mmCIF file with all atom_site columns, C-alpha atoms in Angstrom:
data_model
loop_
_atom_site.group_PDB
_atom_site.id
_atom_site.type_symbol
_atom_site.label_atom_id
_atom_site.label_alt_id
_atom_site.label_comp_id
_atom_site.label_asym_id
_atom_site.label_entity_id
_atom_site.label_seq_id
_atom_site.pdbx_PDB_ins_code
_atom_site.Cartn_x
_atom_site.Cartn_y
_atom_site.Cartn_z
_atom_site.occupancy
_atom_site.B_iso_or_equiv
_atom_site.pdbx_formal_charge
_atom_site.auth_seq_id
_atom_site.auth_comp_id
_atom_site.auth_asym_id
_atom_site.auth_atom_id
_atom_site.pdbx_PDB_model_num
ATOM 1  C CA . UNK U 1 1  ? -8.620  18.710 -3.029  1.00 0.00 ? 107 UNK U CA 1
ATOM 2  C CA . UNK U 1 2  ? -5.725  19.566 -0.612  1.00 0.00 ? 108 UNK U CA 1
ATOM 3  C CA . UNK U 1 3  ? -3.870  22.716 -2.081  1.00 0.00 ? 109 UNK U CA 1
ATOM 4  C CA . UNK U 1 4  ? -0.358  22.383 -3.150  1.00 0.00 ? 110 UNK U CA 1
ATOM 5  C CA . UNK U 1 5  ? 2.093   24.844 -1.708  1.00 0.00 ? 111 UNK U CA 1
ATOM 6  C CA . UNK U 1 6  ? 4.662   24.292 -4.622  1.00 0.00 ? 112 UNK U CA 1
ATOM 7  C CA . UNK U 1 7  ? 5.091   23.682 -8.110  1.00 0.00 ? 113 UNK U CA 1
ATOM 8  C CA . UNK U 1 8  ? 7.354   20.872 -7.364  1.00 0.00 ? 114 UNK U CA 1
ATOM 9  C CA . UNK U 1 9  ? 6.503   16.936 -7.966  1.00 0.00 ? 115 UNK U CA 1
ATOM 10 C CA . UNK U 1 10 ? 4.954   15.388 -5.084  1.00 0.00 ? 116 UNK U CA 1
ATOM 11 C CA . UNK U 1 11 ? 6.572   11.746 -3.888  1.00 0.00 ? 117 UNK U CA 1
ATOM 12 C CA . UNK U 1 12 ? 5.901   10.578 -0.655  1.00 0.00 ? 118 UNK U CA 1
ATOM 13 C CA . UNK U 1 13 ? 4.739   7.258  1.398   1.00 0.00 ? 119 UNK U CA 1
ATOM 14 C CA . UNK U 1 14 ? 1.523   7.670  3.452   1.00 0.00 ? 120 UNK U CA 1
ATOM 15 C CA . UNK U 1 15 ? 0.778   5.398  6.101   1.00 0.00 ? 121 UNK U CA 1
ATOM 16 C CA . UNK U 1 16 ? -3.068  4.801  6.227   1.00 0.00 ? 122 UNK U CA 1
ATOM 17 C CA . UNK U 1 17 ? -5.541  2.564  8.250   1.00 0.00 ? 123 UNK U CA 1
ATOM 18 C CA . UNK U 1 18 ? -3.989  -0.468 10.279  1.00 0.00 ? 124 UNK U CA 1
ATOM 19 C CA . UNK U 1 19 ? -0.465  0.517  9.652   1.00 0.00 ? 125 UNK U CA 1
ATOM 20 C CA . UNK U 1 20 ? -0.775  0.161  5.805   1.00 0.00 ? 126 UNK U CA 1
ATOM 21 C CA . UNK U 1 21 ? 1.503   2.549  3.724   1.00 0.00 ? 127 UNK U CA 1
ATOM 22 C CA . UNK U 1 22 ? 0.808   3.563  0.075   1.00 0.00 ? 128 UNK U CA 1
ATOM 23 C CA . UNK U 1 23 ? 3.250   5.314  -2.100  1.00 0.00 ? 129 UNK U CA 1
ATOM 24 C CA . UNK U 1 24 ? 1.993   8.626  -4.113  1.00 0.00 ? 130 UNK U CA 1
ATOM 25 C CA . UNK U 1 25 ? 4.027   10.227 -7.362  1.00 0.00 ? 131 UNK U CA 1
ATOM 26 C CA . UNK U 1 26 ? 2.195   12.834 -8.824  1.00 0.00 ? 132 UNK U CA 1
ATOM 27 C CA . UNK U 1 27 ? 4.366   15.307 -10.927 1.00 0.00 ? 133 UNK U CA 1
ATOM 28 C CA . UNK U 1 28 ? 2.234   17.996 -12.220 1.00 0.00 ? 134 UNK U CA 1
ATOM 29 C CA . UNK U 1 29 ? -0.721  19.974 -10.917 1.00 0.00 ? 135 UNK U CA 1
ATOM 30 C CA . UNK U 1 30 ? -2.780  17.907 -13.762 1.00 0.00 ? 136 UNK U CA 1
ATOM 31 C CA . UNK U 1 31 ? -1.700  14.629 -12.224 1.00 0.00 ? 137 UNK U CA 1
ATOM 32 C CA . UNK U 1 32 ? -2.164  15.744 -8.424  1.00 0.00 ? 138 UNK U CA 1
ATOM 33 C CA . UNK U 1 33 ? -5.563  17.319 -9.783  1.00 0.00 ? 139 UNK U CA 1
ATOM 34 C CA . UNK U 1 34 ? -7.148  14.068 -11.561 1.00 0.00 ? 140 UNK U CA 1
ATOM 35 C CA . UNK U 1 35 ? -5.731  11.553 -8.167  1.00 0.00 ? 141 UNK U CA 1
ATOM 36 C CA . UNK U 1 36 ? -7.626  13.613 -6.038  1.00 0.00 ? 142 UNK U CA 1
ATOM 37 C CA . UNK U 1 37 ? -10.820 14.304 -7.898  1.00 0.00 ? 143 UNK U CA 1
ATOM 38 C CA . UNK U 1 38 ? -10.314 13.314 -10.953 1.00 0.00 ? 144 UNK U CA 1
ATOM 39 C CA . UNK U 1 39 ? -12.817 10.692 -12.614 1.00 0.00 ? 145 UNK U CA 1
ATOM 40 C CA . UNK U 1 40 ? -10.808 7.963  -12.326 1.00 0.00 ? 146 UNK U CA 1
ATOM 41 C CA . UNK U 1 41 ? -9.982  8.833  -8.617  1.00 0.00 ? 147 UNK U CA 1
ATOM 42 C CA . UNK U 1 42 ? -10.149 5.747  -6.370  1.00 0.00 ? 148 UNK U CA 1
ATOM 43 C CA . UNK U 1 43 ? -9.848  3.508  -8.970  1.00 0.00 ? 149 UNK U CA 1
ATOM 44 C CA . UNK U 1 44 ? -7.363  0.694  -9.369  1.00 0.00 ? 150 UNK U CA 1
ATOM 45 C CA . UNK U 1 45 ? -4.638  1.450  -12.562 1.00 0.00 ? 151 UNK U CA 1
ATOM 46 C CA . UNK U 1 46 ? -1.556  -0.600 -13.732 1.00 0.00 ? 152 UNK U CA 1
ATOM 47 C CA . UNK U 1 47 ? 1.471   1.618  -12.940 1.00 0.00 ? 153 UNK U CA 1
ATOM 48 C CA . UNK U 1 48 ? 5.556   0.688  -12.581 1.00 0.00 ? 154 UNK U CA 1
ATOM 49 C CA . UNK U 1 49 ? 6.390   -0.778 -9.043  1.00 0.00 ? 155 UNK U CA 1
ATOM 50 C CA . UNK U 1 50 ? 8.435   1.687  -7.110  1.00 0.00 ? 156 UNK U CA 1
ATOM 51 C CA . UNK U 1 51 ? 12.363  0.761  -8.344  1.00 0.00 ? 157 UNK U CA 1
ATOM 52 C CA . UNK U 1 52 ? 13.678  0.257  -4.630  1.00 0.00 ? 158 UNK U CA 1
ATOM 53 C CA . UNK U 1 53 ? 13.441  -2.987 -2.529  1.00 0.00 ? 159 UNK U CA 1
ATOM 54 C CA . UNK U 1 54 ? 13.028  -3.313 1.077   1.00 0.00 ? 160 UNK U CA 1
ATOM 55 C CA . UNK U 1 55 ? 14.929  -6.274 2.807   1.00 0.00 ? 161 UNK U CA 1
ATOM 56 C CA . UNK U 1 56 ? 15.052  -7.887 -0.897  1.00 0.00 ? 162 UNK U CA 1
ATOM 57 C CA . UNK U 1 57 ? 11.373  -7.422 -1.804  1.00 0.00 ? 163 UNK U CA 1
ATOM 58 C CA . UNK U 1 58 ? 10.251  -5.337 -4.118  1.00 0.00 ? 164 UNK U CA 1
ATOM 59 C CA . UNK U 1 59 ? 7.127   -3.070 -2.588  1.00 0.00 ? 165 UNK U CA 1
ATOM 60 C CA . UNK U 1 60 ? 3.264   -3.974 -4.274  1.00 0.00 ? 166 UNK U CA 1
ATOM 61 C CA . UNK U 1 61 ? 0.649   -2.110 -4.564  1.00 0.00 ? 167 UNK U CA 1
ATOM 62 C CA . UNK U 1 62 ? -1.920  -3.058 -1.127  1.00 0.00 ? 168 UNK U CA 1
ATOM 63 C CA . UNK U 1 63 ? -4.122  -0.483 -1.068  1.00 0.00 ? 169 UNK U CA 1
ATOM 64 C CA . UNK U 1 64 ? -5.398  2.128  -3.378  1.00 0.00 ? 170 UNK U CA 1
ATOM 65 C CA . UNK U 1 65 ? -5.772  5.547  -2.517  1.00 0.00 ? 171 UNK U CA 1
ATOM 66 C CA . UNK U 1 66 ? -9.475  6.579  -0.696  1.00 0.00 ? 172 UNK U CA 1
ATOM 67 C CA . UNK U 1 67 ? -11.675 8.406  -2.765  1.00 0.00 ? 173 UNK U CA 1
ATOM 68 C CA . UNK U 1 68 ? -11.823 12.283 -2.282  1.00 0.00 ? 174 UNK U CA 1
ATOM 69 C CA . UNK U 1 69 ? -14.121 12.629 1.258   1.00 0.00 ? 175 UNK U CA 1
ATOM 70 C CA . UNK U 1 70 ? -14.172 8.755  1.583   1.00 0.00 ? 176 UNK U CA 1
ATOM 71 C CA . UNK U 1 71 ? -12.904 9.164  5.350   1.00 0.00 ? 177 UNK U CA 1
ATOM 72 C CA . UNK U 1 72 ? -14.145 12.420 5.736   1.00 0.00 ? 178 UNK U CA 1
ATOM 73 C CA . UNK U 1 73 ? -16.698 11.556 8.767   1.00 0.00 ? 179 UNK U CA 1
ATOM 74 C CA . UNK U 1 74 ? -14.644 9.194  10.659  1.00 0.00 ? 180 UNK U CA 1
ATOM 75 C CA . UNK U 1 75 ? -11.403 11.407 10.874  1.00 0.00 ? 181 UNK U CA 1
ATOM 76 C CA . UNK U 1 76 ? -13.522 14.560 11.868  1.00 0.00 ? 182 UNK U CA 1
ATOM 77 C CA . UNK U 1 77 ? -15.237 12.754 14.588  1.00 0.00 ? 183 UNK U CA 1
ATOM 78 C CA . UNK U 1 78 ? -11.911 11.434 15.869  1.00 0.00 ? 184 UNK U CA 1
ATOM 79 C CA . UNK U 1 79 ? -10.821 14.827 15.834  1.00 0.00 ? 185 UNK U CA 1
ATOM 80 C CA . UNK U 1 80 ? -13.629 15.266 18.590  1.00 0.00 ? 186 UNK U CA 1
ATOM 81 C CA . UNK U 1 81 ? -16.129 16.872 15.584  1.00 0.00 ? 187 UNK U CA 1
ATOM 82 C CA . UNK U 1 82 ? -19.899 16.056 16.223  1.00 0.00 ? 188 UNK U CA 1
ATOM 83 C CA . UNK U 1 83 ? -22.365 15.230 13.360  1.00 0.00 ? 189 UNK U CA 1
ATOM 84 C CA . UNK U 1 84 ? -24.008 18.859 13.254  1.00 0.00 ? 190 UNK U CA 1
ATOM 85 C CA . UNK U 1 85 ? -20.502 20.373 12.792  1.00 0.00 ? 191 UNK U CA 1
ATOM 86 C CA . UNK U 1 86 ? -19.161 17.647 10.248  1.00 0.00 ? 192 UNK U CA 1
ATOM 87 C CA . UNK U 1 87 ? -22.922 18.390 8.234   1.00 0.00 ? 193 UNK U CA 1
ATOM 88 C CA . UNK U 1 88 ? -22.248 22.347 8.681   1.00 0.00 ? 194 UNK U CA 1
ATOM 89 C CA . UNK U 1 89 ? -18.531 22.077 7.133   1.00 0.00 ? 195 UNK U CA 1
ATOM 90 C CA . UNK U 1 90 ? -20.284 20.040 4.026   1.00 0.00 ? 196 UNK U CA 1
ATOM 91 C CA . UNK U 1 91 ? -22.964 22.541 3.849   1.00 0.00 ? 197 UNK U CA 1
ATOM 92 C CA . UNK U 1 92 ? -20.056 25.398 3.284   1.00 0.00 ? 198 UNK U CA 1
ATOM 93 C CA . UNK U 1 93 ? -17.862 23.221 1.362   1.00 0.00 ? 199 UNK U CA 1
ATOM 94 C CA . UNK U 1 94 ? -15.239 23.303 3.771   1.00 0.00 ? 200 UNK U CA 1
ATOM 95 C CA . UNK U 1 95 ? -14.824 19.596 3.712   1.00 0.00 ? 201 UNK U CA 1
ATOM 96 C CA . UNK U 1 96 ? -16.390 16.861 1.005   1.00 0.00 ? 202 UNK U CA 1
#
C-alpha cells in the first residue's frame, strides 16, 4: 500500500492504461487502507457519480481500480527491471 504523506482526504483523477482516467475519493486512512488492500479491493461497488460534467456529460465509472500488485511486473520491467530483480523485490517485500 502506497504511504500517505498527510492526514488529509485524497481526491484525484488517475489516468491509467490506453489513456483511460479513473477518479479516486478516499477520505480517511480506513478508506485509503481497505481500496488498496482491503478485501473488497478490485472489486466493482455502486458509489455517487462525481457531481461535475464535462462538455454536458456527466463522467461514468470505465474502469475499476487494479488490484494491489496487479501491474506490478509490467511497470517494473518498463522501468528497465529484469525478472530476477522484480522476484528479489517480492522476496523482500519491497513490491507485491
Amino acid at each position: 500500500m502506497p504511504a500517505r504523506d498527510n492526514p488529509g482526504a485524497v481526491y484525484d483523477v488517475f489516468t491509467v492504461r490506453n489513456g483511460e482516467q479513473i477518479f479516486l475519493a478516499a477520505v480517511s486512512d480506513a478508506q485509503w487502507l481497505l481500496f488498496c488492500d482491503g478485501p473488497k479491493a478490485g472489486e466493482t461497488v455502486k458509489t455517487t457519480l462525481f457531481p461535475i460534467t464535462l462538455e454536458g456529460h456527466r463522467l461514468g465509472v470505465r474502469l475499476s481500480p487494479p488490484k494491489l500488485g496487479e501491474h506490478s511486473t509490467e511497470l517494473l520491467r518498463g522501468m528497465g527491471c529484469t525478472d530476477a530483480e522484480i522476484a528479489d523485490m517480492r522476496v523482500r517485500g519491497i513490491v507485491s
